[in-house]
Short mmCIF file of C-alpha atoms and ligand atoms in Angstrom, two decimals:
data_model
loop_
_atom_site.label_atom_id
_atom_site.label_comp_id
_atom_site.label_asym_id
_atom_site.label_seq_id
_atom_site.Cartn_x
_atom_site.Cartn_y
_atom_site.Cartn_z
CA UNK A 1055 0.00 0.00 0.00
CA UNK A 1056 2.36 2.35 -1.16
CA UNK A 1057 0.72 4.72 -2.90
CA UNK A 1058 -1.97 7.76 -0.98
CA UNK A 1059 -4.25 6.35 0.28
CA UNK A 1060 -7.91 8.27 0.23
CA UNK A 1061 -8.96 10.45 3.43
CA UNK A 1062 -12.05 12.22 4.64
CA UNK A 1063 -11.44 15.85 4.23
CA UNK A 1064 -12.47 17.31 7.77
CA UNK A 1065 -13.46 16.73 11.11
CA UNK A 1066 -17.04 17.42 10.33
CA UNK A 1067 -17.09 15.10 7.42
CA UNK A 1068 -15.75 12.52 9.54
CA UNK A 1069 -18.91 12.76 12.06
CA UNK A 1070 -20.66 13.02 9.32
CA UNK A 1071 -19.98 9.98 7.24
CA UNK A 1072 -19.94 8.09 10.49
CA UNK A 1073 -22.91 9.34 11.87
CA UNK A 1074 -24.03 8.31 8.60
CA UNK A 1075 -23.22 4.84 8.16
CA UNK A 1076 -24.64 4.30 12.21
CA UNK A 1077 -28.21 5.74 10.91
CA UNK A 1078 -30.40 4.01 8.91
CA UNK A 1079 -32.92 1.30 8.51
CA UNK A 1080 -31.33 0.11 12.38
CA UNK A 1081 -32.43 3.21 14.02
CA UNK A 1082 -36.03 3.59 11.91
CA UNK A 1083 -36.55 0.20 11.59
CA UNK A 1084 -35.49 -1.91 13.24
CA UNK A 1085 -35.22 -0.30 16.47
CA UNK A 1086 -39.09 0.72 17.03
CA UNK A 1087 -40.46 -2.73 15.83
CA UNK A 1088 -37.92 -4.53 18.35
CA UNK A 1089 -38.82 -1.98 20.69
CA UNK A 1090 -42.38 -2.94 20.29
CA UNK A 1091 -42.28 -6.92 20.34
CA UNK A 1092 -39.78 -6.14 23.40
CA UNK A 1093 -41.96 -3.95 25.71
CA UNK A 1094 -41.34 -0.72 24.99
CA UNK A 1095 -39.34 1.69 27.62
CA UNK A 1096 -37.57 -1.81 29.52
CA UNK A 1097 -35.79 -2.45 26.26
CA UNK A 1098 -34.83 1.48 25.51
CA UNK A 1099 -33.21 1.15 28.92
CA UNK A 1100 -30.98 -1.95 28.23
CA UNK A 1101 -30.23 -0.62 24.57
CA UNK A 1102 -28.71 2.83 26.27
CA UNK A 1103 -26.58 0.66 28.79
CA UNK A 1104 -25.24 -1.38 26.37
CA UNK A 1105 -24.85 1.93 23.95
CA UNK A 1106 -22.45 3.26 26.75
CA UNK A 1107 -20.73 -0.10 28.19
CA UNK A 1108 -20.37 -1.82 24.96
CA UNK A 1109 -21.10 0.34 21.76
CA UNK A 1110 -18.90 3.66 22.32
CA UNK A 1111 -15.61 1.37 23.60
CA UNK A 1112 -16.09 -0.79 20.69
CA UNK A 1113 -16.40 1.99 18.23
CA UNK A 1114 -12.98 4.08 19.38
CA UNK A 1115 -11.14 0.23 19.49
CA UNK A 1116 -12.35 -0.05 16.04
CA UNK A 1117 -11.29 3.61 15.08
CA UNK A 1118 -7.53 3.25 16.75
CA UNK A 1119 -7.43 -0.26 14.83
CA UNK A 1120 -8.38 1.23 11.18
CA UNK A 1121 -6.26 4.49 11.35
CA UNK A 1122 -3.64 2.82 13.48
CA UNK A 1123 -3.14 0.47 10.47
CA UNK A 1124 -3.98 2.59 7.79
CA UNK A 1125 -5.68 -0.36 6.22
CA UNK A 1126 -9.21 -1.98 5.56
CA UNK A 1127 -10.65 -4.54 8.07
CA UNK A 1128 -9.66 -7.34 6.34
CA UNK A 1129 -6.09 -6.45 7.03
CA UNK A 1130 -5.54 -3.93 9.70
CA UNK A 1131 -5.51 -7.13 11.71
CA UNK A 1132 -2.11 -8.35 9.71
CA UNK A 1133 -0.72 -4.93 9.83
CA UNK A 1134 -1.00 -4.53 13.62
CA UNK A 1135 -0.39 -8.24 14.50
CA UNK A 1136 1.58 -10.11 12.06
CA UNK A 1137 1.42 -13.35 12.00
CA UNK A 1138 -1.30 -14.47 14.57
CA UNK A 1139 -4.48 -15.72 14.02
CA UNK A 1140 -6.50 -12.48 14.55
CA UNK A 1141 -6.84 -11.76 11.21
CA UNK A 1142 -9.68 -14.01 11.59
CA UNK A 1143 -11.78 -11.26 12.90
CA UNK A 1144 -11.39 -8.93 10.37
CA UNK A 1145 -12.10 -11.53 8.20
CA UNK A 1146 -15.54 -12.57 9.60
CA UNK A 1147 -16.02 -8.48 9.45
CA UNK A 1148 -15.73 -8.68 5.48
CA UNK A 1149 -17.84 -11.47 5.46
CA UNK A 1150 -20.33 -10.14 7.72
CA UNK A 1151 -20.64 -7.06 5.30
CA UNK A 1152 -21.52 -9.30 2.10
CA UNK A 1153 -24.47 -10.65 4.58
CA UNK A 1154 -25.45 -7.77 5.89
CA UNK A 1155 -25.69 -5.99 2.88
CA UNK A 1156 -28.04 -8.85 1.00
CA UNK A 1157 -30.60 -9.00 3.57
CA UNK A 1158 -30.61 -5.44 4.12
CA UNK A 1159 -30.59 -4.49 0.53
CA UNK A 1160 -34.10 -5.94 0.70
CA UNK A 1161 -35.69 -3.54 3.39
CA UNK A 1162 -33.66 -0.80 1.53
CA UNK A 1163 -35.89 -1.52 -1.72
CA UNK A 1164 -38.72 -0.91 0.24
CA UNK A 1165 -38.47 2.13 0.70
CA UNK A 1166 -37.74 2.47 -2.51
CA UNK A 1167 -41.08 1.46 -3.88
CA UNK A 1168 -42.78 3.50 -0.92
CA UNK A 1169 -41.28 6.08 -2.91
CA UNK A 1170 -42.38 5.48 -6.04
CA UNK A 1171 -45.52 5.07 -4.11
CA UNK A 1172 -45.62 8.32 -2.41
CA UNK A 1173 -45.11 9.84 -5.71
CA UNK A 1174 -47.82 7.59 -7.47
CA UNK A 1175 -50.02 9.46 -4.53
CA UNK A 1176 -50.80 5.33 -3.37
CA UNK A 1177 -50.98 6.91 0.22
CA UNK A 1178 -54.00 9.51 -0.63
CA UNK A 1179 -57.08 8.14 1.32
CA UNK A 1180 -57.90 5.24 3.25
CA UNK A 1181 -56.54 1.97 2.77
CA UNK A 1182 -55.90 -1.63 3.66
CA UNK A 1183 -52.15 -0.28 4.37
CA UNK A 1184 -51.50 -4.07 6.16
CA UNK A 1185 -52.85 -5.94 3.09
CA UNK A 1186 -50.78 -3.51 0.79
CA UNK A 1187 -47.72 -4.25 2.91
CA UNK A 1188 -47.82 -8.05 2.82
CA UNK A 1189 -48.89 -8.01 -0.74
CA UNK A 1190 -45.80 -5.91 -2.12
CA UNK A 1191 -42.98 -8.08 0.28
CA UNK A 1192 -44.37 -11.56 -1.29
CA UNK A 1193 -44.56 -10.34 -4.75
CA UNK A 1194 -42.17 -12.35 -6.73
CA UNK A 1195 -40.89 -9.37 -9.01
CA UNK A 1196 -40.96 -5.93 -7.45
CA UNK A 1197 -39.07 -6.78 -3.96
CA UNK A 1198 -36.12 -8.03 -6.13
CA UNK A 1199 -36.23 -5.69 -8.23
CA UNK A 1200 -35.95 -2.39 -6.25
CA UNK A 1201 -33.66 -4.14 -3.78
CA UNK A 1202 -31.50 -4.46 -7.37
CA UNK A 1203 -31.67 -0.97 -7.67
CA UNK A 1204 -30.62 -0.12 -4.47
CA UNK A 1205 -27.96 -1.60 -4.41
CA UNK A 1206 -26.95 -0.25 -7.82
CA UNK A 1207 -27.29 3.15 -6.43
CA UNK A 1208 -25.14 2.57 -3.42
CA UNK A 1209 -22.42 1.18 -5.76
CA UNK A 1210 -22.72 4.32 -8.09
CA UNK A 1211 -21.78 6.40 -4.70
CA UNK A 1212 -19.08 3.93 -3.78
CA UNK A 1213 -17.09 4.19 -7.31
CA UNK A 1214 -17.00 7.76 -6.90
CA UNK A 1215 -14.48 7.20 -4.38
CA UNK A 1216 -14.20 7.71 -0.17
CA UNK A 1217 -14.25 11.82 -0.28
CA UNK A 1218 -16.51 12.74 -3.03
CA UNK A 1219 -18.82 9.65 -2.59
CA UNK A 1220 -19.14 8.97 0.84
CA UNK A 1221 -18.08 11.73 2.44
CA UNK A 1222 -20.30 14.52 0.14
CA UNK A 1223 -23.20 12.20 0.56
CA UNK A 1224 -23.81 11.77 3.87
CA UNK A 1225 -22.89 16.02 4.27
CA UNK A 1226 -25.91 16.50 2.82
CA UNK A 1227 -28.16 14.13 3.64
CA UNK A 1228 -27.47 13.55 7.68
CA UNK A 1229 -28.62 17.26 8.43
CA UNK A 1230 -32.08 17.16 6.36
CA UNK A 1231 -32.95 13.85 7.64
CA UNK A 1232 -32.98 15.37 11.28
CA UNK A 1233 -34.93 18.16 10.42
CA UNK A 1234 -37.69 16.10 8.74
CA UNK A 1235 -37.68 13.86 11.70
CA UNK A 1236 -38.31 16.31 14.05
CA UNK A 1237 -41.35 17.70 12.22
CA UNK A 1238 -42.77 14.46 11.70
CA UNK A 1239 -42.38 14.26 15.38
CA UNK A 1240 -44.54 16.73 16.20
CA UNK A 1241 -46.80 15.54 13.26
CA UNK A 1242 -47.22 12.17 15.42
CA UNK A 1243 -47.64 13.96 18.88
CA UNK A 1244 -50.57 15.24 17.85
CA UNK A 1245 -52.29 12.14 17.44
CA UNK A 1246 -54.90 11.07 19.31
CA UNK A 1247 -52.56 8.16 20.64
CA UNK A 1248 -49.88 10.07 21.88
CA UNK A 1249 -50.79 9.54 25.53
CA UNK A 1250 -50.59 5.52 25.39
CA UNK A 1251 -47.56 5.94 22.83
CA UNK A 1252 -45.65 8.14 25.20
CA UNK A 1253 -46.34 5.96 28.32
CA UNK A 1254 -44.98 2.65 26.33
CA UNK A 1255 -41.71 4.18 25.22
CA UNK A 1256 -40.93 6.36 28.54
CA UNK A 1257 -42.58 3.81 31.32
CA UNK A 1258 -40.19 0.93 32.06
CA UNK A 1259 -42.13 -2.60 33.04
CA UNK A 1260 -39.00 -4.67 34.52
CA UNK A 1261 -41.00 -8.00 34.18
CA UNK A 1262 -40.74 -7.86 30.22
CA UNK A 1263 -36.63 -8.05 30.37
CA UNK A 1264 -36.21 -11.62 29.79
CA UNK A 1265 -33.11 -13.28 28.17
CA UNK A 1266 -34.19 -12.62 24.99
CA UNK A 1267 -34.88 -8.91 25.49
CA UNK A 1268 -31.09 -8.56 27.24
CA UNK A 1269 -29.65 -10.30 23.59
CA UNK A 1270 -31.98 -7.96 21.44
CA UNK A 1271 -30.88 -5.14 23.34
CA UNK A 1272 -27.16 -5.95 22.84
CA UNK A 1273 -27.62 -7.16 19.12
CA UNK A 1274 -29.36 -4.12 18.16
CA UNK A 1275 -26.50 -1.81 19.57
CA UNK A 1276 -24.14 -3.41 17.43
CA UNK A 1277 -26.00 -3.19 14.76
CA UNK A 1278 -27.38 0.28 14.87
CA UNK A 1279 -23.44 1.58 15.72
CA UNK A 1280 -22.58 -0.61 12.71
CA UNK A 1281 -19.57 -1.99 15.36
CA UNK A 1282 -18.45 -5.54 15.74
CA UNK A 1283 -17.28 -6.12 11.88
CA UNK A 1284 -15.36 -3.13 11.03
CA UNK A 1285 -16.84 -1.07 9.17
CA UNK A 1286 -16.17 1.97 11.83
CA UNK A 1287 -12.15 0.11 10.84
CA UNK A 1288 -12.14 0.42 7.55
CA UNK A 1289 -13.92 4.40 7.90
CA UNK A 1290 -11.30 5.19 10.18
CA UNK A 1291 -8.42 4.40 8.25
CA UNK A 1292 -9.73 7.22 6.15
CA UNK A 1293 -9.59 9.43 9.42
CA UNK A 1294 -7.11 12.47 9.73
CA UNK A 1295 -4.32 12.42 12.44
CA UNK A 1296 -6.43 15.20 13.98
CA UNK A 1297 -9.76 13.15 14.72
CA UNK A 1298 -10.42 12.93 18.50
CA UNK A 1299 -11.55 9.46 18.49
CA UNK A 1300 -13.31 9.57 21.59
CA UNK A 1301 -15.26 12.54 20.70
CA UNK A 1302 -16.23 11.05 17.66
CA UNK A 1303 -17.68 8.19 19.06
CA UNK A 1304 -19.48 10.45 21.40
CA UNK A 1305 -21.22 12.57 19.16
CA UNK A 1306 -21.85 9.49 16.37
CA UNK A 1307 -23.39 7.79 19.65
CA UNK A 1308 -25.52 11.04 20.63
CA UNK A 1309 -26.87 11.09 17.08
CA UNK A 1310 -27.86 8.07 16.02
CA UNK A 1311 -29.08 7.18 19.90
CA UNK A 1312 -31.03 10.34 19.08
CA UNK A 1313 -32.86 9.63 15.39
CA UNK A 1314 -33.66 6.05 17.11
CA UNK A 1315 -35.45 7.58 20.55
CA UNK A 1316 -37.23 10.05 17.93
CA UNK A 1317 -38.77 7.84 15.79
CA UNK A 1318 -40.21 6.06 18.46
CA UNK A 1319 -41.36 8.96 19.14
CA UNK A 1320 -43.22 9.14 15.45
CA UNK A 1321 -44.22 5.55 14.82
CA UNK A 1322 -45.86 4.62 18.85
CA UNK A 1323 -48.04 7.18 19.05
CA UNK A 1324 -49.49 6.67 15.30
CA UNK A 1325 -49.78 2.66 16.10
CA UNK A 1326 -51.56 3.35 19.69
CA UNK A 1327 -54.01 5.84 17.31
CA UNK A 1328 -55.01 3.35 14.75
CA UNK A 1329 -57.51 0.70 15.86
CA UNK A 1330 -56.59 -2.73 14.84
CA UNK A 1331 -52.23 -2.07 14.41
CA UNK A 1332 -50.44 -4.00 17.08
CA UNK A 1333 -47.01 -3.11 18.58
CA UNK A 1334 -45.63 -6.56 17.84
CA UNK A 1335 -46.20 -6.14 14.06
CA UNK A 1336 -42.53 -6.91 13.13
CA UNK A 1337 -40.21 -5.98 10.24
CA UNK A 1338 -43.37 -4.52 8.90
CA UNK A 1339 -44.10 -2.09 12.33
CA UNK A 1340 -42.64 1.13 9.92
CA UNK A 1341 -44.22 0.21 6.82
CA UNK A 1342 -47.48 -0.17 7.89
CA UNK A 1343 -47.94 2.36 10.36
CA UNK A 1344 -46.30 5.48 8.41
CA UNK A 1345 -49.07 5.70 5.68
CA UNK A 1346 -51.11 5.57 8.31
CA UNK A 1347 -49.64 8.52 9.92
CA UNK A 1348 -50.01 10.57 7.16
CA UNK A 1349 -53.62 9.24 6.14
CA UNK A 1350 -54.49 10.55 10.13
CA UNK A 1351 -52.41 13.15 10.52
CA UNK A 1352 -53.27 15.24 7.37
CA UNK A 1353 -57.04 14.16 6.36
CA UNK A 1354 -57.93 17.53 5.99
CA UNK A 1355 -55.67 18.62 3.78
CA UNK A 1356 -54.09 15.92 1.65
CA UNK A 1357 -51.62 17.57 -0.51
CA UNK A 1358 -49.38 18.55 2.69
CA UNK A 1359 -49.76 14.74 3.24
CA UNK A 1360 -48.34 13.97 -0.06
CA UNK A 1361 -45.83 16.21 0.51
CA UNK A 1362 -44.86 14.68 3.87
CA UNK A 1363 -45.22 11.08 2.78
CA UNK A 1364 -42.76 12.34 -0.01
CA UNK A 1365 -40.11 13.84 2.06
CA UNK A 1366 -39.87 11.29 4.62
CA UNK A 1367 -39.41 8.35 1.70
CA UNK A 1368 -37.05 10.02 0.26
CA UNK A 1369 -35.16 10.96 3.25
CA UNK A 1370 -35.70 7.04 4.54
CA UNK A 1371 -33.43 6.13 1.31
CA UNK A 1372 -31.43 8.73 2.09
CA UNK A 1373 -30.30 7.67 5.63
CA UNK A 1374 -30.17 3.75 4.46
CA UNK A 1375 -28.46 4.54 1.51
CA UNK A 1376 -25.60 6.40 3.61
CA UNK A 1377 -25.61 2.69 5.40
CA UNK A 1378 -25.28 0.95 2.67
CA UNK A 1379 -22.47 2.48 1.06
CA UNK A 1380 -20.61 1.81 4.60
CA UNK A 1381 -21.49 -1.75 4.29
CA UNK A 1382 -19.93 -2.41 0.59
CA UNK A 1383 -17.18 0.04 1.57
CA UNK A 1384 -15.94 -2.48 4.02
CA UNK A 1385 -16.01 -5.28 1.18
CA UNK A 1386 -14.97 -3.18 -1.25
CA UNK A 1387 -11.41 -2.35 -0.03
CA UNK A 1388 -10.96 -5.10 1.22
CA UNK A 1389 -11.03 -6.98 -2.39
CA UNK A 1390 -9.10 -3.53 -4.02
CA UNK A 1391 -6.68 -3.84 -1.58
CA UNK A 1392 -6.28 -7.32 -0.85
CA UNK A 1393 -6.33 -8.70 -4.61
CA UNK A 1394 -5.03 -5.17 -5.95
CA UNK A 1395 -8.19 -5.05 -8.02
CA UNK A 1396 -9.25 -1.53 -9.34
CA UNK A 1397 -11.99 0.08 -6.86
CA UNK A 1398 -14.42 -0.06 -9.45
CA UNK A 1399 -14.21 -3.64 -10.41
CA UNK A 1400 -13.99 -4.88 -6.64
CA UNK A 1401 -17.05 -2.79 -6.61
CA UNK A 1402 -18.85 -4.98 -9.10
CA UNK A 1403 -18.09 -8.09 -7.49
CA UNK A 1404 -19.09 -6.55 -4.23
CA UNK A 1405 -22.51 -5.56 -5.76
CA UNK A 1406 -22.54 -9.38 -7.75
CA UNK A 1407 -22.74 -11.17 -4.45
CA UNK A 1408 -24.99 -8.96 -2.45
CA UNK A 1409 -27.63 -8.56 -5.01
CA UNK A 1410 -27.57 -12.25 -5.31
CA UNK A 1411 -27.73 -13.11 -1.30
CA UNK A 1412 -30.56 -10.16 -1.93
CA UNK A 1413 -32.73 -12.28 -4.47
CA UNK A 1414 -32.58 -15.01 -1.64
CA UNK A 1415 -33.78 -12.63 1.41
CA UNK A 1416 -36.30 -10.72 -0.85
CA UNK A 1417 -37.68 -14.22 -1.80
CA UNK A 1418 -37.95 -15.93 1.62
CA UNK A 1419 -41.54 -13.68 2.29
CA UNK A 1420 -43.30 -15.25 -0.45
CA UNK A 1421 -41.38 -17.67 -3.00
CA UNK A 1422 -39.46 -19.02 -1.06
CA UNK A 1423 -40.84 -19.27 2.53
CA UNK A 1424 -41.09 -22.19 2.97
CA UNK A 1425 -37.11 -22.85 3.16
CA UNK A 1426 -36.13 -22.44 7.02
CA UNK A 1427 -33.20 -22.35 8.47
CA UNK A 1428 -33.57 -23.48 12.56
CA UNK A 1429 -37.32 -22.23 11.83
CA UNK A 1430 -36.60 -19.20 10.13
CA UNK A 1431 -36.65 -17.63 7.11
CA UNK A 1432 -33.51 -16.82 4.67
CA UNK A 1433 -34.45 -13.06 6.05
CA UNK A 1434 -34.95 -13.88 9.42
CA UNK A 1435 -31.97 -16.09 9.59
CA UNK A 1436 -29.78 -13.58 8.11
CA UNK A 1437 -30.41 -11.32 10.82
CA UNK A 1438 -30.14 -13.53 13.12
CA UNK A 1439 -26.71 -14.92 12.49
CA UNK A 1440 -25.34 -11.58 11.53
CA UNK A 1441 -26.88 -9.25 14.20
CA UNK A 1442 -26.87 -11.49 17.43
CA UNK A 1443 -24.17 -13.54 16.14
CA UNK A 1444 -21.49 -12.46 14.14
CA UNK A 1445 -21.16 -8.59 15.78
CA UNK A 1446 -21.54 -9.29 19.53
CA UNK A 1447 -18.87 -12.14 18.92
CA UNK A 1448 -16.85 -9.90 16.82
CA UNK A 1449 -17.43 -6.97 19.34
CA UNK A 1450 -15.88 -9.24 22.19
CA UNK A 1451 -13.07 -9.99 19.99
CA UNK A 1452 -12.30 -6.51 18.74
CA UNK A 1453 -12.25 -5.30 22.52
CA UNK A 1454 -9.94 -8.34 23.78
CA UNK A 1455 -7.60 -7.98 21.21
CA UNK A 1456 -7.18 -3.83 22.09
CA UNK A 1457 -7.58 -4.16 25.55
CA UNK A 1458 -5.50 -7.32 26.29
CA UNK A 1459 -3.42 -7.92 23.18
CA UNK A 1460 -2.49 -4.94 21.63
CA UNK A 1461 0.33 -2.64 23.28
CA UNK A 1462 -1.23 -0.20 25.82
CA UNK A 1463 1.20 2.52 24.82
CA UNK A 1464 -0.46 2.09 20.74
CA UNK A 1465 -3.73 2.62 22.49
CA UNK A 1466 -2.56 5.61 24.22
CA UNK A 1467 -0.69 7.34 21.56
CA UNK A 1468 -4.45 6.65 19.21
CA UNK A 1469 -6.64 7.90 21.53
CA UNK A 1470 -4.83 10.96 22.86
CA UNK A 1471 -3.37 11.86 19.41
CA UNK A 1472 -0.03 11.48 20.81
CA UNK A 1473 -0.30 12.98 23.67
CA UNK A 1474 -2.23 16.40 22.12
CA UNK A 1475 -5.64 15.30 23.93
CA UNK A 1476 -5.95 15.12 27.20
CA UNK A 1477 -8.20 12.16 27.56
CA UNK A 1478 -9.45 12.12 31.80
CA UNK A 1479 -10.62 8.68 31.81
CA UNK A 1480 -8.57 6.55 30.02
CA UNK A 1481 -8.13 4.12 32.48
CA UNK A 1482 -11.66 3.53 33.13
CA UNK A 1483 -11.91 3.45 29.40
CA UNK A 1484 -9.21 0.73 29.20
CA UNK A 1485 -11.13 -1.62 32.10
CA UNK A 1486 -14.10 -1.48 29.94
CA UNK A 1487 -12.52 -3.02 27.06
CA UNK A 1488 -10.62 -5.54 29.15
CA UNK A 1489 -13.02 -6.66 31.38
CA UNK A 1490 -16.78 -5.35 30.89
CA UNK A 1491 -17.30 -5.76 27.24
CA UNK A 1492 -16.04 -9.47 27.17
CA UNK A 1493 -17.40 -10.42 30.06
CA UNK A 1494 -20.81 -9.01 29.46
CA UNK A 1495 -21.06 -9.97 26.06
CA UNK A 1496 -20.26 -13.84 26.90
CA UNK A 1497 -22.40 -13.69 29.85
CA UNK A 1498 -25.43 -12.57 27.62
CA UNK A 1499 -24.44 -15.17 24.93
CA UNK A 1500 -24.41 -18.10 27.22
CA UNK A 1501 -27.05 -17.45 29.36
CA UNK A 1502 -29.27 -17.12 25.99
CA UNK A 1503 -28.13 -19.43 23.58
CA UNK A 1504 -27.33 -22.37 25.58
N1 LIG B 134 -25.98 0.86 11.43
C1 LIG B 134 -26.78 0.83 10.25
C2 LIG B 134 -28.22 1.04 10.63
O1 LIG B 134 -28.53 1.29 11.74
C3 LIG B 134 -26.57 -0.45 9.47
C4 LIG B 134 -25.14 -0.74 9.25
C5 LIG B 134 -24.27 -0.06 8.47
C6 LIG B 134 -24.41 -1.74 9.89
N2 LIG B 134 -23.04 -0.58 8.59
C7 LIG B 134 -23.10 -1.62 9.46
C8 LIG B 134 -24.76 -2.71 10.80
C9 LIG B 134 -22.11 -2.45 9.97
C10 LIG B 134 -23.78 -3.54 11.29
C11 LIG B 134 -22.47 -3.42 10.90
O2 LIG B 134 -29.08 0.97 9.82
#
């Protein structure tokens, strides 16, 4: 790696692009409907601890390891330990990206079509928004096709290269997607729900944290951070010298912590105002329950609910699609670098094998659902094995090998930029990753899967 290697361009880029790649379908998602199958303010709780305990050490380990090595995942490993067997994990990191990126390609062309939809004015007027929901997913065709499309347009971005296609991106698009979601907040808390909704998400019930609540909790930190495969690695070996790593991981914590909490805030009280929507609805929770938001919310006047529908679809894409260029970043340079391809052909094969694990997930709700894996479906399965698999148990490893393995004066000189920062609570930040994060994270893992 001889040659310059690409860099963000500033310090606000680099929250930025971050920030960017830790919002998305996770926070709008994935978060409320787990949130709602999970009882509601117990599971906010646990997701906050683990945020702090596990998510924010995780994320600077991975940001020392990437600009430390200067490299993607898939080698920083080799660069900072030669010859052992760690490489392993950044290996499982790459890998983890090609999985993560077919299964959530899928969800990613769904709000596609919903934007197609919002423009075809679909959401005008009452409807069977459940029966439209299930009928689109199981559709042979369309779910393939706009998950195709999506993640065509991510690898459009990623071609463009780390400063003027990442970086520009997510500049834009992180600001205007809080704005929107603050509106549509206060859209939502004028529903005639918002009572109920606000009491679910803000009232803890400690008898609904149950084993499986503790490893959603944990799982969905991960994966909302995007930590535990290295994708916050391979963004940080495009960090400056400057960086404060700490503060980074601070204020990409703050913000995507933030878009989650708010659209709880959105999507709860809209369910609690529709008759007949349950809490539990699943993967389809955000889907279902937005049109009818705007159906409620703007009955009167039904062009400023076309408009809205509109702008949040479009900003939906926007957020994923800053995710999803993270995700084939990470497999991306690893294959450019690693096989000394040229970034845009790595790209191709990147896009190849994700649109093709994509076909499988979009399948699995209607074609195909009848192929299970341990009982679930290719979708469900994929989730599974990456989310409460693969980046807890890549999480543990990432903070063993920086808090036990690698030298402590590396980890220093990273986090305090040499000495410029004055960083008060190092120590405490170095007995997290020794001895909280692993332990924690194989206490929750054993007590639940075995
Ligand atoms: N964090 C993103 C979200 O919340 C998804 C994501 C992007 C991700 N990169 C990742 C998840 C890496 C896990 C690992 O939507």
């Amino acid at each position: 790696m001889a040659n310059e290697r690409a860099s963000f361009g500033s310090k606000i880029g680099i929250i930025m692009a971050s920030a960017g790649s830790a919002v998305g379908l996770g926070n709008i998602w994935r978060f409320p409907y787990l949130a709602g199958e999970d009882g509601g303010a117990a599971f906010i709780l646990l997701y906050v601890i683990c945020v702090l305990f596990l998510g924010i050490p995780v994320m600077v380990a991975e940001f020392l390891i990437g600009r430390r090595s200067k490299a993607n995942t898939g080698q920083a490993y080799e660069v900072l330990a030669p010859g052992t067997q760690w490489k392993w994990v950044g290996l499982m990191g790459v890998l983890a990206a090609f999985l993560i990126l077919g299964y959530y390609g899928v969800v990613a062309g769904w709000t596609l079509e919903y934007t197609v939809a919002s423009v075809a004015g679909t959401f005008l007027g009452a409807r069977d928004y459940t029966a439209y929901f299930n009928d689109f997913v199981s559709d042979p065709w369309w779910p393939v096709i706009y998950m195709f499309l999506f993640i065509l347009m991510t690898h459009i971005i990623i071609v463009r290269g780390v400063k003027d296609g990442i970086e520009r991106c997510s500049k834009v698009m992180m600001p205007m997607l809080f704005l929107i979601l603050c509106v549509l907040v206060v859209c939502s808390l004028s529903l005639p729900g918002t009572a109920k909704g606000l009491t679910f998400l803000l009232k803890p019930d400690f008898s609904k944290i149950t084993g499986k609540v503790v490893l959603d909790a944990m799982g969905q930190t991960f994966f909302s951070m995007s930590v535990g495969m290295g994708c916050m690695c391979t963004y940080a070996s495009y960090f400056t010298k400057d960086a404060n790593l700490m503060k980074t991981a601070g204020s990409v914590a703050l913000i995507n912590t933030c878009v989650a909490v708010l659209a709880g805030f959105v999507i709860f009280p809209a369910v609690f105002s529709v008759p007949g929507l349950s809490v539990d609805a699943g993967p389809g929770l955000l889907f279902v329950t937005l049109p009818n938001v705007f159906h409620l919310v703007f009955s009167g006047m039904p062009w400023l609910g076309y408009i809205f529908s509109l702008m949040f679809y479009v900003l939906l894409v926007l957020a994923t699609l800053t995710s999803t260029i993270s995700l084939h970043e990470v497999a991306t340079a690893y294959l450019c670098e690693r096989f000394k391809l040229g970034r845009t052909r790595a790209a191709w094969v990147v896009t190849g094998v994700c649109a093709a694990l994509g076909v499988c997930c979009a399948l699995s709700f209607g074609l195909l659902s009848d192929i299970r894996l341990w009982g679930m479906t290719l979708f469900t399965f994929s989730d599974f094995l990456t989310a409460k698999l693969m980046l807890p148990l890549g999480g543990m490893f990432i903070a063993i090998f920086t808090g036990w393995w690698l030298d402590r004066r590396v980890v220093r000189e990273e986090v305090t930029n040499n000495g410029a920062l004055d960083i008060p609570f190092f120590k405490f930040y170095v007995f997290l990753l020794k001895y909280v994060a692993p332990v924690s994270i194989a206490a929750i893992f054993i007590h639940e899967l075995f």
